[in-house]
Short mmCIF file of C-alpha atoms in Angstrom, two decimals:
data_model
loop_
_atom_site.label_atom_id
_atom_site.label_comp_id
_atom_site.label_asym_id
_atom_site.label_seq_id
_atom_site.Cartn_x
_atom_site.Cartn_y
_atom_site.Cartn_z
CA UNK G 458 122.09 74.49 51.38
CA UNK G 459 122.95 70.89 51.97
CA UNK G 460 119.80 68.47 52.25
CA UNK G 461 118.42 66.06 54.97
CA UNK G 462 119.34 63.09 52.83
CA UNK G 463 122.94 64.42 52.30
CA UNK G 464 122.86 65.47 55.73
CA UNK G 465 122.09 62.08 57.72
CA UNK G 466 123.91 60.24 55.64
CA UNK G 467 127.34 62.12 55.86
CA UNK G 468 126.67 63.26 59.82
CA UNK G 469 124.00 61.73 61.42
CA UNK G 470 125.23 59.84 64.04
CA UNK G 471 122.65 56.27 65.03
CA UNK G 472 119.57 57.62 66.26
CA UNK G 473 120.77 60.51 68.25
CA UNK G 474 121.60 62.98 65.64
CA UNK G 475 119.33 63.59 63.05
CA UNK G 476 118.40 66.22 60.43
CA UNK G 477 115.04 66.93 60.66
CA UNK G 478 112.38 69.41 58.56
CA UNK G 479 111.21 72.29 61.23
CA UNK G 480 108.88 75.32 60.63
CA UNK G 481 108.52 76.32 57.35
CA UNK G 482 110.99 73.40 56.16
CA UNK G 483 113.90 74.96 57.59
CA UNK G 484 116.27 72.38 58.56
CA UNK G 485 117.13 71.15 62.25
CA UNK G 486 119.57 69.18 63.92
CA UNK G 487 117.90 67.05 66.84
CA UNK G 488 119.58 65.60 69.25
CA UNK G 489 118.40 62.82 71.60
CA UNK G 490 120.97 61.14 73.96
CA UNK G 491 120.72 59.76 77.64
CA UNK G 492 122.28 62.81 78.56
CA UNK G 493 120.21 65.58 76.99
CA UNK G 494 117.62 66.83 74.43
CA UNK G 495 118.46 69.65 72.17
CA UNK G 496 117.89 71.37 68.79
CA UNK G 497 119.88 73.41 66.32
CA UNK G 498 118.75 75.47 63.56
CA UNK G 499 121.25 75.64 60.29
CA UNK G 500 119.13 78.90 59.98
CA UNK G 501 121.60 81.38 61.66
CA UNK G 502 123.99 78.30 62.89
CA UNK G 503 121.17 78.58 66.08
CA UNK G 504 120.71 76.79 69.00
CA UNK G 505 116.59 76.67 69.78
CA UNK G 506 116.43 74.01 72.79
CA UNK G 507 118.86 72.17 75.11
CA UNK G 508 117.44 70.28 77.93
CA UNK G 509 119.41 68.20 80.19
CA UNK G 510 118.03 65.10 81.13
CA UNK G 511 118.03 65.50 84.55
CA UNK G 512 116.51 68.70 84.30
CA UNK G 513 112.65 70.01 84.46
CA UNK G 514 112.84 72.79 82.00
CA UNK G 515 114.55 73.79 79.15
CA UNK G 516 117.44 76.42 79.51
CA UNK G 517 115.83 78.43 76.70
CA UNK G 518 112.89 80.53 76.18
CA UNK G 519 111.93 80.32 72.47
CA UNK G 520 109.14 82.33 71.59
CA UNK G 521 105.58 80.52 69.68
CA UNK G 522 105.40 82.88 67.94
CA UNK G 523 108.84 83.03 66.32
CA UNK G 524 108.81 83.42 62.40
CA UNK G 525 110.88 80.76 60.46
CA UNK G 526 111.93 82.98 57.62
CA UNK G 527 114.64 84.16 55.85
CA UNK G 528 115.60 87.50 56.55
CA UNK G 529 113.94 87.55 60.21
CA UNK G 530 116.27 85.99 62.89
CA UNK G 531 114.69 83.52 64.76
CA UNK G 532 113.30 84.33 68.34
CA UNK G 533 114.60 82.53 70.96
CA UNK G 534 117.16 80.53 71.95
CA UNK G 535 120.94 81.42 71.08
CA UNK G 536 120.89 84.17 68.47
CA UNK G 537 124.70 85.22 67.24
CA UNK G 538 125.16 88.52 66.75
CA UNK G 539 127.99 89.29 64.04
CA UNK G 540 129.87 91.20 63.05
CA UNK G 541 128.23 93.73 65.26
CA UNK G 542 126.07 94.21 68.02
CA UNK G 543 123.55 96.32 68.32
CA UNK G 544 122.50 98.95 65.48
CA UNK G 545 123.94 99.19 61.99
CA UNK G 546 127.58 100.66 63.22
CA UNK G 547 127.80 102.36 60.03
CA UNK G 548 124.44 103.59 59.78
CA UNK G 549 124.02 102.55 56.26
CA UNK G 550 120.71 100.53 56.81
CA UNK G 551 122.20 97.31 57.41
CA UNK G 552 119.77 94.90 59.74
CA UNK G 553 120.71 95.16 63.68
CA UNK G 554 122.97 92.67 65.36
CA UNK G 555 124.55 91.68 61.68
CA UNK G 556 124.26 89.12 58.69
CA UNK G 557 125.23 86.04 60.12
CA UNK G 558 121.97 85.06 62.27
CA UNK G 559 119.81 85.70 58.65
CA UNK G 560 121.89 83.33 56.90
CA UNK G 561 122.18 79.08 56.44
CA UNK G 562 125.32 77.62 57.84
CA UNK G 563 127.20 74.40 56.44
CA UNK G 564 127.43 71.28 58.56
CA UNK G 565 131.47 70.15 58.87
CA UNK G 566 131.08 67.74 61.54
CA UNK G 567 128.97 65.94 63.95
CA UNK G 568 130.99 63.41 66.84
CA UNK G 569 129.43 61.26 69.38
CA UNK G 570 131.11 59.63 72.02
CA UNK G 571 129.77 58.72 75.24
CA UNK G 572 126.42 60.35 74.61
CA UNK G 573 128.29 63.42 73.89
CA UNK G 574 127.27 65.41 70.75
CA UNK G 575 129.86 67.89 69.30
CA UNK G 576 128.05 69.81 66.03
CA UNK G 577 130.81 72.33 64.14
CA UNK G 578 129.03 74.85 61.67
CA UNK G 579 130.72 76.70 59.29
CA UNK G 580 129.93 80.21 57.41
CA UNK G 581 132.20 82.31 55.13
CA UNK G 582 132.25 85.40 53.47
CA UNK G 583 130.48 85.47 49.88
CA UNK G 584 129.08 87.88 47.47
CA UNK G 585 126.11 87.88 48.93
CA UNK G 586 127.41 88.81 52.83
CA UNK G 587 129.49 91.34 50.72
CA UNK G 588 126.43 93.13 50.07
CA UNK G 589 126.91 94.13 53.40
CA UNK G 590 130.48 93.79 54.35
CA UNK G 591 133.54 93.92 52.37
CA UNK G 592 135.79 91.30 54.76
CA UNK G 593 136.72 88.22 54.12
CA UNK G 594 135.77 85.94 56.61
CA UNK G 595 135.34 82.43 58.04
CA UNK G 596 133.27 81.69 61.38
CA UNK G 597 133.52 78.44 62.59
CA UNK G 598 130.65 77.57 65.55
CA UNK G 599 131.46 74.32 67.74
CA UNK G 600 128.52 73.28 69.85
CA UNK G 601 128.98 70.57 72.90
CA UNK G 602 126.04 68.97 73.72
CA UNK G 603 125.99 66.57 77.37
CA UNK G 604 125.30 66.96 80.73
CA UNK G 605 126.19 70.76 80.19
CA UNK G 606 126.13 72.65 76.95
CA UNK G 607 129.36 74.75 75.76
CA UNK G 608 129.26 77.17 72.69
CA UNK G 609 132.72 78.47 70.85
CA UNK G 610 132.90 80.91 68.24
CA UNK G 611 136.10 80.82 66.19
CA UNK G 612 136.41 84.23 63.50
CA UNK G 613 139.25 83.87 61.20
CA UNK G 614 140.33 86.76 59.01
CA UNK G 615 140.70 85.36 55.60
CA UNK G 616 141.41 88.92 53.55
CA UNK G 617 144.48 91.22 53.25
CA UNK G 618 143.42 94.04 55.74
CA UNK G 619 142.33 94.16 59.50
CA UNK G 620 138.82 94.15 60.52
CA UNK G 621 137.20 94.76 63.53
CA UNK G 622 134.21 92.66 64.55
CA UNK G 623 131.67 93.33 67.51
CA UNK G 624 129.81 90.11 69.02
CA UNK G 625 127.51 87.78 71.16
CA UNK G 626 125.57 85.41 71.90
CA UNK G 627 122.41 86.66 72.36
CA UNK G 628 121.01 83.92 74.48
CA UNK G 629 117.49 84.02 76.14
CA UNK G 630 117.24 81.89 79.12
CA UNK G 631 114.00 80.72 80.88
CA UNK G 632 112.73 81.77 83.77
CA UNK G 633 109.57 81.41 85.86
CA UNK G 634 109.26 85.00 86.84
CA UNK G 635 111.70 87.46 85.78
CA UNK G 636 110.31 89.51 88.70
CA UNK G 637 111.88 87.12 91.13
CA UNK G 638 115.31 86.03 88.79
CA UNK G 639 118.44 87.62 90.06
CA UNK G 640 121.91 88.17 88.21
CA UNK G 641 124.40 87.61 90.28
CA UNK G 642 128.23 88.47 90.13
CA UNK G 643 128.21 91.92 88.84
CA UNK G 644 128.27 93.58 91.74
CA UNK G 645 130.35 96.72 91.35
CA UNK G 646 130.70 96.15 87.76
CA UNK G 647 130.41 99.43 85.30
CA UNK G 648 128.00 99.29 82.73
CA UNK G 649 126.36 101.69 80.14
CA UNK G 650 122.79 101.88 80.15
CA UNK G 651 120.89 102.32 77.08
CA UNK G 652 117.57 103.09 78.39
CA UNK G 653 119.54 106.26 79.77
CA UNK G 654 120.82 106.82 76.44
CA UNK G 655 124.03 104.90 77.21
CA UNK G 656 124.77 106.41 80.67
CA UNK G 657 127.13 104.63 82.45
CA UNK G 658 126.56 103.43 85.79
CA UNK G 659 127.80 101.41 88.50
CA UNK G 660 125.75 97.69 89.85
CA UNK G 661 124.97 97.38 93.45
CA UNK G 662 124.25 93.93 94.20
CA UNK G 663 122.48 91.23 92.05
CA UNK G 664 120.29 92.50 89.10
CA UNK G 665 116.67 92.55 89.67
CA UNK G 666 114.90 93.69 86.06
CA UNK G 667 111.67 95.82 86.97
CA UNK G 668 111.40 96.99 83.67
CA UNK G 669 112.86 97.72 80.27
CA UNK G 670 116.52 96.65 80.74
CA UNK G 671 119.30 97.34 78.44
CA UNK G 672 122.57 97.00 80.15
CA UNK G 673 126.33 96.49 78.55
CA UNK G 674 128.88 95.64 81.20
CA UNK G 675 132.23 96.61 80.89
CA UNK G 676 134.87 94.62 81.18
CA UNK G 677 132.90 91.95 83.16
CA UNK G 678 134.75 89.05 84.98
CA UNK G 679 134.34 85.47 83.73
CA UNK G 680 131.34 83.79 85.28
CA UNK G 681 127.72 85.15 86.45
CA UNK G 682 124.70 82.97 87.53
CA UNK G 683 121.20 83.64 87.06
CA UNK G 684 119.31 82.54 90.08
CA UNK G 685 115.32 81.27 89.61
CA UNK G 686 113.06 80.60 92.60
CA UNK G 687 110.28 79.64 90.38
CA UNK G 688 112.07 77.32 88.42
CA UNK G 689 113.95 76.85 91.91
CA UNK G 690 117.16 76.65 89.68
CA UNK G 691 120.67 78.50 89.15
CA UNK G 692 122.08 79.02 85.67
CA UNK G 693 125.72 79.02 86.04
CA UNK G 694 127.50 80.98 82.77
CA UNK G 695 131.27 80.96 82.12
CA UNK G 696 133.02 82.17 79.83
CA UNK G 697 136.18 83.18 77.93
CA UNK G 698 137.59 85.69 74.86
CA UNK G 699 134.60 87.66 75.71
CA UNK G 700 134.52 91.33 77.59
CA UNK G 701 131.10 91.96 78.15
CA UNK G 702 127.90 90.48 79.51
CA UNK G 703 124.67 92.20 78.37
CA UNK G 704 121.70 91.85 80.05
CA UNK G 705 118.36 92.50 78.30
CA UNK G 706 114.15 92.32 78.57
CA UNK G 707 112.22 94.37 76.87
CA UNK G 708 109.40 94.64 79.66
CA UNK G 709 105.92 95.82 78.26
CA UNK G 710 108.13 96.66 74.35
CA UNK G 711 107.51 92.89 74.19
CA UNK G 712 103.95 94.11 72.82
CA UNK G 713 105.59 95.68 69.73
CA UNK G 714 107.31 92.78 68.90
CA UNK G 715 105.96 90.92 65.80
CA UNK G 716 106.94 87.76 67.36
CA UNK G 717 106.50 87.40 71.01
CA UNK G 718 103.56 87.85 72.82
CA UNK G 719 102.86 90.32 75.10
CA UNK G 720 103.55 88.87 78.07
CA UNK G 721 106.61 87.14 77.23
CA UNK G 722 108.71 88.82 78.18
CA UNK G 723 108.13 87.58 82.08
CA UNK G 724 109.37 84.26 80.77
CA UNK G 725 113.02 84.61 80.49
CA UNK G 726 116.28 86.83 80.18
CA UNK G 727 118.91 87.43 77.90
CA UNK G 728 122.75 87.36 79.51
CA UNK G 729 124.89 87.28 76.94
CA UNK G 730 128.37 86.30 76.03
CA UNK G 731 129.59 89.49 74.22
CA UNK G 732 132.84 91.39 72.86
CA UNK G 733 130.70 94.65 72.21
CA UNK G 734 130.91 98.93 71.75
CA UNK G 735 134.61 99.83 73.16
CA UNK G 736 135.54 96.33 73.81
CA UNK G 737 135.25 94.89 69.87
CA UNK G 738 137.76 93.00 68.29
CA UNK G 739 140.20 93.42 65.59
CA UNK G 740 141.12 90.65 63.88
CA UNK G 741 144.61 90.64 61.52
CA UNK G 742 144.60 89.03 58.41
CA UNK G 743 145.62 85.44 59.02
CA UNK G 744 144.77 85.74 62.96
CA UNK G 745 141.72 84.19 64.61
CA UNK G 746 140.06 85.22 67.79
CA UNK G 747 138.16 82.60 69.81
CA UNK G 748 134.75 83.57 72.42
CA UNK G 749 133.50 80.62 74.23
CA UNK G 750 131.09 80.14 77.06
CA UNK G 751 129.37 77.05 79.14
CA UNK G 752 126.35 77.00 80.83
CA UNK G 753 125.39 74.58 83.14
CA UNK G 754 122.15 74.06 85.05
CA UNK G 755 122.19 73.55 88.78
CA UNK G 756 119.39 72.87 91.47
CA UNK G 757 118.87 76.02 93.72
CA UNK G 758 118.80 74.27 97.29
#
């Protein structure tokens, strides 16, 4: 793992990227331009924070009670989940949602121009992710920070054979209420339900969570926006490569988690970016598939 010397000296950029010590001494990127506040973790190549200056909130929920450990993804913010989603696909004991959220990720560049921040992260396949999976790999994370804040993915198959790969970005936005937030633009969209033991179903209007939701869409179109009175906001997502939204909150499960608190869970909701169950990926050695997505926070008049 590189170190905050090393790391300011090769890529921070004047006073607006920095490397910083966070919780536990895991390293951070912090960013500070006129045009927004945000903060990365190398931890898992994750995004924690990104507020917009001209906005009131953050766009993220990230949990106080998160635990800044290795092994334990962190909880909040932009999670990656590779190369699978969900539960261990080979049932072989393997942590949920994959590797590549429990491990460090290399800095390979930081750019600033015009109080724009571009971060790229880098992970590849090693003996120790081929504890848990034979392929060899290389991710490559690019992370646009400004007046709106774009994510790309890049997985490159560096082997001899094919894999396949199952994804997302497992991001938790903030909300006021999740009782009053509404999904909208997946009206008439299929989608499996996993609180009905993966029983698919069909949406009717916006989504309105009121209680334990677990939702993969199927083959979703581009863009959805999550509308908050209480933050009196509208969280416009777009984005491309990528097959699925999910749509999660655990409702009153929050209280089993080790690291949220009980009523957490009335604070935000996941919509993720996601290439998941039927619609994963398979990747040819030599070939490189590409999931992006923007989000952009706009004033709900």
């Amino acid at each position: 793992m590189q170190d905050l010397n090393t790391l300011n000296r090769i890529f921070g950029r004047e006073d607006k990227v920095s490397f910083i010590e966070g919780p536990s001494g895991m390293p951070l990127i912090q960013v500070s331009t006129a045009r927004a506040q945000a903060r990365v973790a190398l931890y898992g190549g994750q995004l924690l924070s990104f507020k917009p200056a001209r906005a009131d909130h953050d766009l993220f929920y990230l949990s106080k009670k998160a635990i800044y450990e290795q092994g334990k993804a962190i909880r909040g913010g932009v999670p990656l989940c590779w190369p699978w989603f969900g539960d261990d696909p080979g049932d072989l004991g393997r942590q949920a949602h994959g590797f590549a959220r429990n491990l460090f990720w290399d800095v390979l560049d930081s750019q600033l121009h015009d109080d724009n921040v571009e971060i790229t992260l880098g992970l590849e396949s090693t003996a120790t992710s081929k504890q848990w999976w034979p392929s060899e790999f290389r991710l490559r994370k690019k992370i646009h920070i400004g007046d709106q804040l774009n994510i790309s993915l890049t997985t490159e198959n560096k082997g001899d054979i094919p894999f396949s790969v199952s994804k997302a970005l497992h991001s938790y936005f903030r909300v006021g209420d999740v009782k009053q937030t509404r999904v909208s633009g997946l009206d008439g969209v299929d989608y499996l339900d996993k609180t009905l033991g993966f029983a698919r179903q069909k949406q009717t209007g916006d989504i309105t969570a009121k209680g334990e939701t677990d939702r993969v869409y199927l083959n979703a179109p581009s863009r959805v926006e999550i509308v908050d009175p209480s933050l009196k906001r509208r969280i416009e997502i777009e984005h491309q490569g990528a097959d699925n939204f999910v749509v999660w909150n655990p409702w009153d499960k929050a209280a089993q988690l080790n690291d949220m608190s009980a009523e957490d869970y009335e604070q935000f909701i996941c919509v993720e970016t996601a290439n998941a169950i039927a619609n994963s990926i398979i990747v040819a050695p030599g070939a490189v598939h590409h999931m992006q997505v923007s989000y952009r926070i706009n004033p709900d008049n």
